[in-house]
Amino acid sequence: MTTLLPMSTDFFEGTFRARPGILTRGPGRVNLIGEHTDYNDGFALPFAIDRSTVAALRLREDRKVRLATDFAVGIVETDLDSLPNASGLGWAAYPIGVAWALGQFGADLAILPGFDLALISDVPVGAGLSSSAAIESAVAVALDHVWGLGLDRRTLARAGQRAENDVVGAPTGILDQSASLLGRADSAVLLDCRSLETDVIDLGLEAAGLSVLVIDTRVSHAHADGGYGARRASCEAGAQRMDVRALRDLKVADLDLASARLDEVTFRRVRHVVTENQRVLETVDHLRGHGPRSIGDLLLASHASMRDDFEISTPELDTAVDAAMAAGALGARMTGGGFGGSAIALVELGSAEEVGDAVQRAFRNAGFPAPAVLPVRAVDGASVVWAEEKS
Ligand code: GLA
């Protein structure tokens, strides 16, 4: 993060031959528990991590929008009158989508000035750590500030989701953007995805002598591809068959009826969501009552449910979880949308390296490419890092 800031200023200056007027940061996220519950109006418990995208931005006098990033070559150019046409724009669909989506939430795009924007990130792409939400939240916070919109965090999160759904074309829920915008240091955010109400839950990891390791399997995933949308469609079909607005409205006690009414596959999809919601609430109770040492079994049960019922894990993710557990982790699970990406492991502070080595060995033995293992900390959500005085 400390190096990202000067890098982004230099990159902006080198690209646009001017100084940026604002620097913002948007963190990636890890979901501690509560997977594929967000679009079912359920609960999730993510936290923002110490990996971020930095947005360097300067307003222009005209209506042009110019975008650059250090992970793609060249400058993408458009203007505020052409939004949200992002076809063929690749990564630029995310920032362009956010600018357009802010218009859907009250910004009067017909009269606002254009901007130059440079993005630099140390959130690995395709790792299931929400590099996309990191971009969306950094850009949303920057535009909210320079355009003087005064939108609250929940609205900025909804704008990020709208950008992803309608411009990028990924049918994702509100989890990632909420974590990136509402995260708090050393805490997870309990998210009620129906009301969008949040509660900050103290993690107390360091005090308990624990840390969270991310194991990036380097099997890239993309939510605009089919698997994610197919799971979402199954959930919606299940809710309809069960006559409820969303799977959030089913409880564990309703599963007997669900098993009688649904086909076998839909039932297992539904069972994952219903039990996962329950596990999120239990994890919160455990964290409040007994601290982070008590949540390992819930993390493991969540992984098993995603592997067996929701069928979104991969051999690499299962290997990461099994190897971490065999090396002494208290709990482990895949995190994010699945079909690749990362797993997390809750480990003793002193044994993080040992667990990392064991996972590397297990991958080698299985013939998988080496994973990246990184410890993460829970940090505050997106923020303005620096802005020039408004004249
Ligand atoms: C992705 C999506 C989120 C959420 C998770 C699964 O990260 O972007 O909205 O559905 O998958 O929990």
Short mmCIF file of C-alpha atoms and ligand atoms in Angstrom, two decimals:
data_model
loop_
_atom_site.label_atom_id
_atom_site.label_comp_id
_atom_site.label_asym_id
_atom_site.label_seq_id
_atom_site.Cartn_x
_atom_site.Cartn_y
_atom_site.Cartn_z
CA MET A 1 0.00 0.00 0.00
CA THR A 2 2.73 2.47 0.97
CA THR A 3 4.50 1.85 -2.34
CA LEU A 4 1.27 1.82 -4.34
CA LEU A 5 0.60 5.50 -3.58
CA PRO A 6 3.79 7.01 -5.08
CA MET A 7 3.59 4.46 -7.89
CA SER A 8 0.10 5.52 -8.81
CA THR A 9 1.04 9.22 -8.76
CA ASP A 10 4.07 8.54 -10.99
CA PHE A 11 2.02 6.37 -13.30
CA PHE A 12 -0.70 9.01 -13.57
CA GLU A 13 1.83 11.76 -14.28
CA GLY A 14 3.70 9.64 -16.82
CA THR A 15 0.47 8.76 -18.61
CA PHE A 16 -1.50 11.99 -18.51
CA ARG A 17 1.26 14.62 -18.08
CA ALA A 18 -0.51 16.23 -15.11
CA ARG A 19 -0.76 15.71 -11.36
CA PRO A 20 -3.74 13.75 -10.01
CA GLY A 21 -6.31 15.74 -8.03
CA ILE A 22 -7.24 12.84 -5.76
CA LEU A 23 -5.93 9.45 -4.63
CA THR A 24 -8.30 6.84 -3.22
CA ARG A 25 -7.89 3.24 -2.20
CA GLY A 26 -10.33 0.35 -2.47
CA PRO A 27 -9.40 -2.91 -0.72
CA GLY A 28 -9.99 -6.45 -1.93
CA ARG A 29 -11.89 -8.79 0.38
CA VAL A 30 -11.93 -12.20 1.90
CA ASN A 31 -15.22 -13.75 2.82
CA LEU A 32 -14.80 -15.45 6.18
CA ILE A 33 -18.05 -17.36 5.72
CA GLY A 34 -21.38 -16.99 3.89
CA GLU A 35 -20.85 -17.98 0.26
CA HIS A 36 -23.47 -17.61 -2.48
CA THR A 37 -25.85 -16.30 0.13
CA ASP A 38 -25.78 -12.65 -0.97
CA TYR A 39 -28.01 -12.98 -4.04
CA ASN A 40 -30.34 -15.13 -1.96
CA ASP A 41 -31.00 -12.17 0.36
CA GLY A 42 -29.01 -13.97 3.07
CA PHE A 43 -26.07 -13.31 5.38
CA ALA A 44 -22.33 -13.07 4.80
CA LEU A 45 -19.33 -12.21 6.96
CA PRO A 46 -16.54 -10.72 4.83
CA PHE A 47 -13.65 -8.46 5.70
CA ALA A 48 -11.62 -5.97 3.67
CA ILE A 49 -7.98 -7.02 3.25
CA ASP A 50 -4.64 -5.22 3.14
CA ARG A 51 -4.42 -5.52 -0.65
CA SER A 52 -5.88 -2.61 -2.61
CA THR A 53 -6.45 -0.79 -5.83
CA VAL A 54 -5.35 2.83 -5.79
CA ALA A 55 -7.23 5.22 -8.07
CA ALA A 56 -5.47 8.43 -9.13
CA LEU A 57 -7.91 10.79 -10.80
CA ARG A 58 -8.12 14.32 -12.14
CA LEU A 59 -11.22 16.09 -13.37
CA ARG A 60 -11.10 17.50 -16.88
CA GLU A 61 -12.57 20.67 -18.33
CA ASP A 62 -14.38 18.71 -21.06
CA ARG A 63 -16.54 15.56 -21.09
CA LYS A 64 -13.79 13.11 -22.04
CA VAL A 65 -12.96 10.06 -19.93
CA ARG A 66 -9.46 8.59 -20.25
CA LEU A 67 -8.45 5.47 -18.36
CA ALA A 68 -5.17 3.67 -17.82
CA THR A 69 -3.93 0.84 -15.62
CA ASP A 70 -0.59 -0.77 -15.00
CA PHE A 71 -1.97 -4.22 -15.80
CA ALA A 72 -2.95 -3.43 -19.41
CA VAL A 73 -1.22 -1.46 -22.12
CA GLY A 74 -2.53 1.83 -23.52
CA ILE A 75 -5.16 4.43 -22.71
CA VAL A 76 -8.87 3.72 -23.11
CA GLU A 77 -10.81 6.78 -24.22
CA THR A 78 -14.52 7.48 -24.12
CA ASP A 79 -16.75 10.33 -22.96
CA LEU A 80 -19.61 10.82 -20.54
CA ASP A 81 -22.17 11.00 -23.35
CA SER A 82 -21.34 7.48 -24.57
CA LEU A 83 -21.85 5.70 -21.23
CA PRO A 84 -22.41 2.90 -20.51
CA ASN A 85 -21.22 1.56 -23.82
CA ALA A 86 -18.28 -0.52 -22.64
CA SER A 87 -18.33 -3.22 -25.26
CA GLY A 88 -14.86 -4.44 -26.09
CA LEU A 89 -13.31 -2.30 -23.37
CA GLY A 90 -12.14 -5.20 -21.16
CA TRP A 91 -10.96 -4.04 -17.74
CA ALA A 92 -12.16 -0.49 -18.45
CA ALA A 93 -15.76 -1.74 -18.22
CA TYR A 94 -15.39 -1.65 -14.41
CA PRO A 95 -14.53 2.06 -13.95
CA ILE A 96 -16.75 3.10 -16.86
CA GLY A 97 -19.55 1.01 -15.38
CA VAL A 98 -19.17 2.76 -12.03
CA ALA A 99 -19.33 6.23 -13.61
CA TRP A 100 -22.52 5.21 -15.42
CA ALA A 101 -24.00 3.52 -12.34
CA LEU A 102 -23.48 6.64 -10.22
CA GLY A 103 -25.79 8.28 -12.76
CA GLN A 104 -28.40 5.65 -11.88
CA PHE A 105 -28.09 6.63 -8.22
CA GLY A 106 -28.47 10.38 -8.57
CA ALA A 107 -25.40 11.85 -10.28
CA ASP A 108 -26.46 14.14 -13.11
CA LEU A 109 -24.07 12.84 -15.75
CA ALA A 110 -25.41 15.30 -18.33
CA ILE A 111 -23.69 18.21 -16.60
CA LEU A 112 -20.65 16.68 -14.87
CA PRO A 113 -17.07 17.03 -16.16
CA GLY A 114 -15.05 14.11 -17.51
CA PHE A 115 -11.89 12.74 -15.89
CA ASP A 116 -8.54 11.07 -16.34
CA LEU A 117 -8.08 7.99 -14.19
CA ALA A 118 -5.14 5.68 -13.49
CA LEU A 119 -5.52 2.44 -11.54
CA ILE A 120 -2.76 0.49 -9.83
CA SER A 121 -3.47 -2.61 -7.80
CA ASP A 122 -1.82 -5.26 -5.68
CA VAL A 123 -4.97 -7.38 -5.43
CA PRO A 124 -4.23 -10.48 -7.50
CA VAL A 125 -6.66 -10.73 -10.45
CA GLY A 126 -8.78 -13.88 -10.74
CA ALA A 127 -7.82 -15.03 -7.24
CA GLY A 128 -11.30 -14.66 -5.77
CA LEU A 129 -10.19 -11.68 -3.67
CA SER A 130 -12.44 -9.22 -5.50
CA SER A 131 -9.96 -7.27 -7.54
CA SER A 132 -13.06 -6.03 -9.35
CA ALA A 133 -14.76 -4.68 -6.21
CA ALA A 134 -11.45 -3.05 -5.25
CA ILE A 135 -11.53 -1.12 -8.53
CA GLU A 136 -15.22 -0.29 -8.20
CA SER A 137 -14.95 1.03 -4.67
CA ALA A 138 -11.78 3.08 -5.33
CA VAL A 139 -13.42 4.66 -8.37
CA ALA A 140 -16.80 5.17 -6.66
CA VAL A 141 -15.19 6.94 -3.68
CA ALA A 142 -13.06 9.10 -6.00
CA LEU A 143 -15.95 10.16 -8.25
CA ASP A 144 -18.28 10.69 -5.30
CA HIS A 145 -15.70 13.10 -3.88
CA VAL A 146 -14.70 15.05 -6.98
CA TRP A 147 -18.24 15.24 -8.33
CA GLY A 148 -19.51 16.28 -4.89
CA LEU A 149 -22.27 13.63 -4.85
CA GLY A 150 -22.40 12.95 -1.11
CA LEU A 151 -23.66 9.37 -1.59
CA ASP A 152 -23.48 7.03 1.39
CA ARG A 153 -21.42 3.84 1.45
CA ARG A 154 -24.33 1.49 0.84
CA THR A 155 -25.33 3.44 -2.25
CA LEU A 156 -21.76 3.36 -3.53
CA ALA A 157 -21.76 -0.42 -2.99
CA ARG A 158 -25.00 -0.73 -4.96
CA ALA A 159 -23.50 1.37 -7.74
CA GLY A 160 -20.50 -0.98 -7.90
CA GLN A 161 -22.80 -3.99 -8.09
CA ARG A 162 -24.92 -2.31 -10.78
CA ALA A 163 -21.77 -1.65 -12.82
CA GLU A 164 -20.78 -5.29 -12.56
CA ASN A 165 -24.25 -6.64 -13.34
CA ASP A 166 -25.29 -4.30 -16.15
CA VAL A 167 -22.04 -3.15 -17.75
CA VAL A 168 -19.51 -5.94 -17.13
CA GLY A 169 -22.26 -8.58 -17.40
CA ALA A 170 -21.48 -10.63 -14.26
CA PRO A 171 -24.64 -11.52 -12.28
CA THR A 172 -22.97 -11.09 -8.88
CA GLY A 173 -24.46 -10.03 -5.54
CA ILE A 174 -23.59 -7.17 -3.18
CA LEU A 175 -21.06 -9.00 -0.97
CA ASP A 176 -17.78 -7.83 -2.50
CA GLN A 177 -18.60 -4.15 -2.84
CA SER A 178 -20.04 -4.01 0.69
CA ALA A 179 -16.92 -5.58 2.15
CA SER A 180 -14.65 -3.25 0.23
CA LEU A 181 -16.61 -0.13 1.21
CA LEU A 182 -17.79 -0.98 4.72
CA GLY A 183 -14.86 -3.00 6.11
CA ARG A 184 -13.32 -2.08 9.48
CA ALA A 185 -9.85 -2.79 10.83
CA ASP A 186 -9.54 -6.09 12.75
CA SER A 187 -13.21 -6.78 12.12
CA ALA A 188 -15.54 -8.59 9.79
CA VAL A 189 -18.79 -7.10 8.54
CA LEU A 190 -22.00 -9.04 9.13
CA LEU A 191 -24.03 -8.25 6.08
CA ASP A 192 -27.75 -8.71 5.85
CA CYS A 193 -28.07 -8.78 2.08
CA ARG A 194 -31.84 -8.14 2.18
CA SER A 195 -31.90 -4.98 4.26
CA LEU A 196 -28.26 -4.07 3.53
CA GLU A 197 -27.89 -3.51 7.24
CA THR A 198 -24.43 -4.22 8.60
CA ASP A 199 -22.90 -4.98 11.95
CA VAL A 200 -19.19 -4.74 12.69
CA ILE A 201 -17.97 -7.95 14.35
CA ASP A 202 -14.67 -7.86 16.19
CA LEU A 203 -12.38 -10.63 14.90
CA GLY A 204 -9.77 -10.39 17.63
CA LEU A 205 -7.36 -12.51 15.60
CA GLU A 206 -4.08 -11.03 16.74
CA ALA A 207 -5.11 -10.97 20.39
CA ALA A 208 -5.95 -14.67 20.07
CA GLY A 209 -2.57 -15.38 18.44
CA LEU A 210 -4.16 -16.26 15.09
CA SER A 211 -3.92 -15.15 11.51
CA VAL A 212 -5.74 -15.79 8.23
CA LEU A 213 -3.76 -17.18 5.31
CA VAL A 214 -4.99 -16.86 1.76
CA ILE A 215 -4.02 -19.70 -0.53
CA ASP A 216 -4.41 -18.54 -4.12
CA THR A 217 -4.63 -21.67 -6.24
CA ARG A 218 -3.89 -19.62 -9.38
CA VAL A 219 -6.76 -21.36 -11.06
CA SER A 220 -8.39 -18.29 -12.48
CA HIS A 221 -12.14 -17.86 -12.29
CA ALA A 222 -14.50 -15.37 -13.95
CA HIS A 223 -18.05 -14.72 -12.87
CA ALA A 224 -19.21 -13.59 -16.27
CA ASP A 225 -18.73 -17.27 -17.24
CA GLY A 226 -21.45 -19.89 -16.86
CA GLY A 227 -20.98 -21.67 -13.50
CA TYR A 228 -21.81 -18.76 -11.23
CA GLY A 229 -24.93 -17.81 -13.20
CA ALA A 230 -26.07 -21.44 -13.28
CA ARG A 231 -25.88 -21.67 -9.47
CA ARG A 232 -27.81 -18.44 -9.16
CA ALA A 233 -30.49 -19.73 -11.52
CA SER A 234 -30.83 -22.97 -9.48
CA CYS A 235 -31.31 -20.95 -6.30
CA GLU A 236 -33.97 -18.80 -7.90
CA ALA A 237 -35.76 -21.89 -9.25
CA GLY A 238 -35.57 -23.49 -5.78
CA ALA A 239 -37.07 -20.41 -4.11
CA GLN A 240 -39.87 -20.32 -6.63
CA ARG A 241 -40.69 -24.01 -6.16
CA MET A 242 -40.72 -23.47 -2.39
CA ASP A 243 -42.98 -20.41 -2.72
CA VAL A 244 -40.62 -18.00 -0.98
CA ARG A 245 -39.30 -14.64 -2.13
CA ALA A 246 -35.70 -15.81 -1.70
CA LEU A 247 -33.87 -18.75 -0.09
CA ARG A 248 -33.22 -16.49 2.89
CA ASP A 249 -36.82 -17.20 3.85
CA LEU A 250 -36.18 -20.94 4.33
CA LYS A 251 -34.87 -22.32 7.61
CA VAL A 252 -33.02 -25.58 8.30
CA ALA A 253 -36.33 -27.00 9.56
CA ASP A 254 -37.83 -26.47 6.07
CA LEU A 255 -35.30 -28.76 4.41
CA ASP A 256 -37.41 -31.90 4.80
CA LEU A 257 -40.18 -30.29 2.82
CA ALA A 258 -37.62 -29.01 0.31
CA SER A 259 -36.23 -32.48 -0.23
CA ALA A 260 -39.72 -33.79 -0.99
CA ARG A 261 -40.52 -30.97 -3.39
CA LEU A 262 -37.28 -30.35 -5.27
CA ASP A 263 -35.24 -32.46 -7.65
CA GLU A 264 -32.08 -33.87 -6.12
CA VAL A 265 -29.62 -31.33 -7.54
CA THR A 266 -31.76 -28.26 -6.79
CA PHE A 267 -32.29 -29.58 -3.28
CA ARG A 268 -28.56 -29.76 -2.65
CA ARG A 269 -28.08 -26.22 -3.96
CA VAL A 270 -30.84 -25.03 -1.64
CA ARG A 271 -29.45 -26.98 1.29
CA HIS A 272 -26.09 -25.27 0.88
CA VAL A 273 -27.63 -21.80 1.00
CA VAL A 274 -29.96 -22.52 3.90
CA THR A 275 -27.28 -24.15 6.05
CA GLU A 276 -24.69 -21.54 5.07
CA ASN A 277 -26.94 -18.73 6.31
CA GLN A 278 -27.26 -20.60 9.57
CA ARG A 279 -23.47 -21.05 9.77
CA VAL A 280 -22.88 -17.31 9.28
CA LEU A 281 -25.13 -16.50 12.24
CA GLU A 282 -23.48 -19.21 14.34
CA THR A 283 -20.03 -17.89 13.43
CA VAL A 284 -21.05 -14.44 14.65
CA ASP A 285 -22.35 -15.94 17.91
CA HIS A 286 -19.12 -17.87 18.35
CA LEU A 287 -16.94 -14.84 17.64
CA ARG A 288 -18.90 -12.78 20.14
CA GLY A 289 -19.10 -15.46 22.78
CA HIS A 290 -15.86 -17.41 22.53
CA GLY A 291 -13.54 -15.62 20.08
CA PRO A 292 -11.98 -16.74 16.80
CA ARG A 293 -10.55 -20.02 18.08
CA SER A 294 -14.08 -21.38 18.18
CA ILE A 295 -15.03 -20.98 14.50
CA GLY A 296 -12.81 -23.59 12.83
CA ASP A 297 -15.48 -26.30 12.53
CA LEU A 298 -17.93 -23.87 10.98
CA LEU A 299 -15.38 -22.90 8.32
CA LEU A 300 -14.77 -26.56 7.53
CA ALA A 301 -18.48 -27.37 7.38
CA SER A 302 -18.92 -24.47 4.99
CA HIS A 303 -16.23 -25.86 2.71
CA ALA A 304 -17.78 -29.32 2.74
CA SER A 305 -21.14 -27.83 1.82
CA MET A 306 -19.64 -25.95 -1.13
CA ARG A 307 -17.73 -29.01 -2.26
CA ASP A 308 -20.54 -31.55 -1.96
CA ASP A 309 -23.84 -29.66 -2.17
CA PHE A 310 -23.10 -26.53 -4.17
CA GLU A 311 -20.31 -28.18 -6.20
CA ILE A 312 -18.20 -25.08 -6.76
CA SER A 313 -14.90 -26.27 -5.31
CA THR A 314 -11.99 -27.62 -7.36
CA PRO A 315 -9.36 -30.31 -6.64
CA GLU A 316 -6.84 -27.52 -6.00
CA LEU A 317 -9.12 -25.81 -3.44
CA ASP A 318 -9.84 -29.14 -1.72
CA THR A 319 -6.12 -29.89 -1.60
CA ALA A 320 -5.43 -26.47 -0.07
CA VAL A 321 -8.06 -27.02 2.62
CA ASP A 322 -7.01 -30.61 3.41
CA ALA A 323 -3.29 -29.81 3.52
CA ALA A 324 -3.82 -26.73 5.71
CA MET A 325 -5.93 -28.78 8.15
CA ALA A 326 -3.40 -31.63 8.23
CA ALA A 327 -0.69 -29.06 9.04
CA GLY A 328 -2.61 -27.77 12.06
CA ALA A 329 -4.97 -25.05 10.77
CA LEU A 330 -7.99 -24.50 13.02
CA GLY A 331 -10.30 -24.24 10.03
CA ALA A 332 -10.15 -23.70 6.27
CA ARG A 333 -12.49 -23.17 3.36
CA MET A 334 -12.62 -21.88 -0.17
CA THR A 335 -13.65 -18.24 -0.34
CA GLY A 336 -15.46 -16.26 -3.04
CA GLY A 337 -17.43 -17.47 -6.01
CA GLY A 338 -15.62 -20.76 -6.51
CA PHE A 339 -14.51 -22.68 -9.64
CA GLY A 340 -10.97 -21.58 -8.79
CA GLY A 341 -9.60 -18.64 -6.86
CA SER A 342 -8.53 -18.86 -3.23
CA ALA A 343 -8.99 -20.76 -0.01
CA ILE A 344 -8.46 -19.30 3.45
CA ALA A 345 -6.99 -21.01 6.49
CA LEU A 346 -7.25 -19.89 10.09
CA VAL A 347 -3.85 -20.62 11.61
CA GLU A 348 -1.71 -20.02 14.69
CA LEU A 349 0.39 -16.89 14.12
CA GLY A 350 3.54 -18.92 14.75
CA SER A 351 2.70 -21.74 12.35
CA ALA A 352 1.70 -19.74 9.26
CA GLU A 353 4.93 -20.58 7.47
CA GLU A 354 4.67 -24.27 8.31
CA VAL A 355 1.10 -24.42 7.00
CA GLY A 356 2.14 -22.54 3.85
CA ASP A 357 5.00 -24.99 3.25
CA ALA A 358 2.70 -27.99 3.78
CA VAL A 359 0.24 -26.61 1.23
CA GLN A 360 3.05 -26.02 -1.28
CA ARG A 361 4.21 -29.62 -0.79
CA ALA A 362 0.71 -31.01 -1.24
CA PHE A 363 0.32 -29.07 -4.50
CA ARG A 364 3.66 -30.36 -5.76
CA ASN A 365 2.71 -33.94 -4.90
CA ALA A 366 -0.61 -33.58 -6.69
CA GLY A 367 1.12 -32.14 -9.77
CA PHE A 368 -0.63 -28.74 -9.46
CA PRO A 369 1.16 -25.46 -10.23
CA ALA A 370 2.52 -23.75 -7.09
CA PRO A 371 -0.08 -21.70 -5.20
CA ALA A 372 0.61 -18.24 -3.79
CA VAL A 373 0.27 -18.11 -0.02
CA LEU A 374 -0.26 -14.74 1.63
CA PRO A 375 -1.26 -13.71 5.13
CA VAL A 376 -3.98 -11.05 5.18
CA ARG A 377 -5.21 -8.56 7.77
CA ALA A 378 -8.65 -7.02 8.12
CA VAL A 379 -8.48 -3.30 7.28
CA ASP A 380 -10.80 -0.30 6.93
CA GLY A 381 -12.95 0.01 3.83
CA ALA A 382 -12.23 2.26 0.84
CA SER A 383 -11.13 5.82 1.55
CA VAL A 384 -9.84 9.07 0.14
CA VAL A 385 -6.11 8.98 0.82
CA TRP A 386 -5.36 12.47 -0.40
CA ALA A 387 -7.25 15.14 -2.30
CA GLU A 388 -6.26 18.63 -3.41
CA GLU A 389 -8.23 21.47 -1.90
CA LYS A 390 -11.29 22.31 -3.91
CA SER A 391 -11.00 25.79 -5.45
C1 GLA B 1 -18.52 -13.62 -5.94
C2 GLA B 1 -19.64 -12.61 -6.14
C3 GLA B 1 -20.33 -12.28 -4.82
C4 GLA B 1 -20.76 -13.55 -4.10
C5 GLA B 1 -19.60 -14.55 -4.03
C6 GLA B 1 -20.02 -15.88 -3.46
O1 GLA B 1 -17.50 -13.09 -5.17
O2 GLA B 1 -19.11 -11.43 -6.70
O3 GLA B 1 -21.44 -11.44 -5.07
O4 GLA B 1 -21.90 -14.11 -4.68
O5 GLA B 1 -19.04 -14.78 -5.31
O6 GLA B 1 -20.35 -15.75 -2.13
#
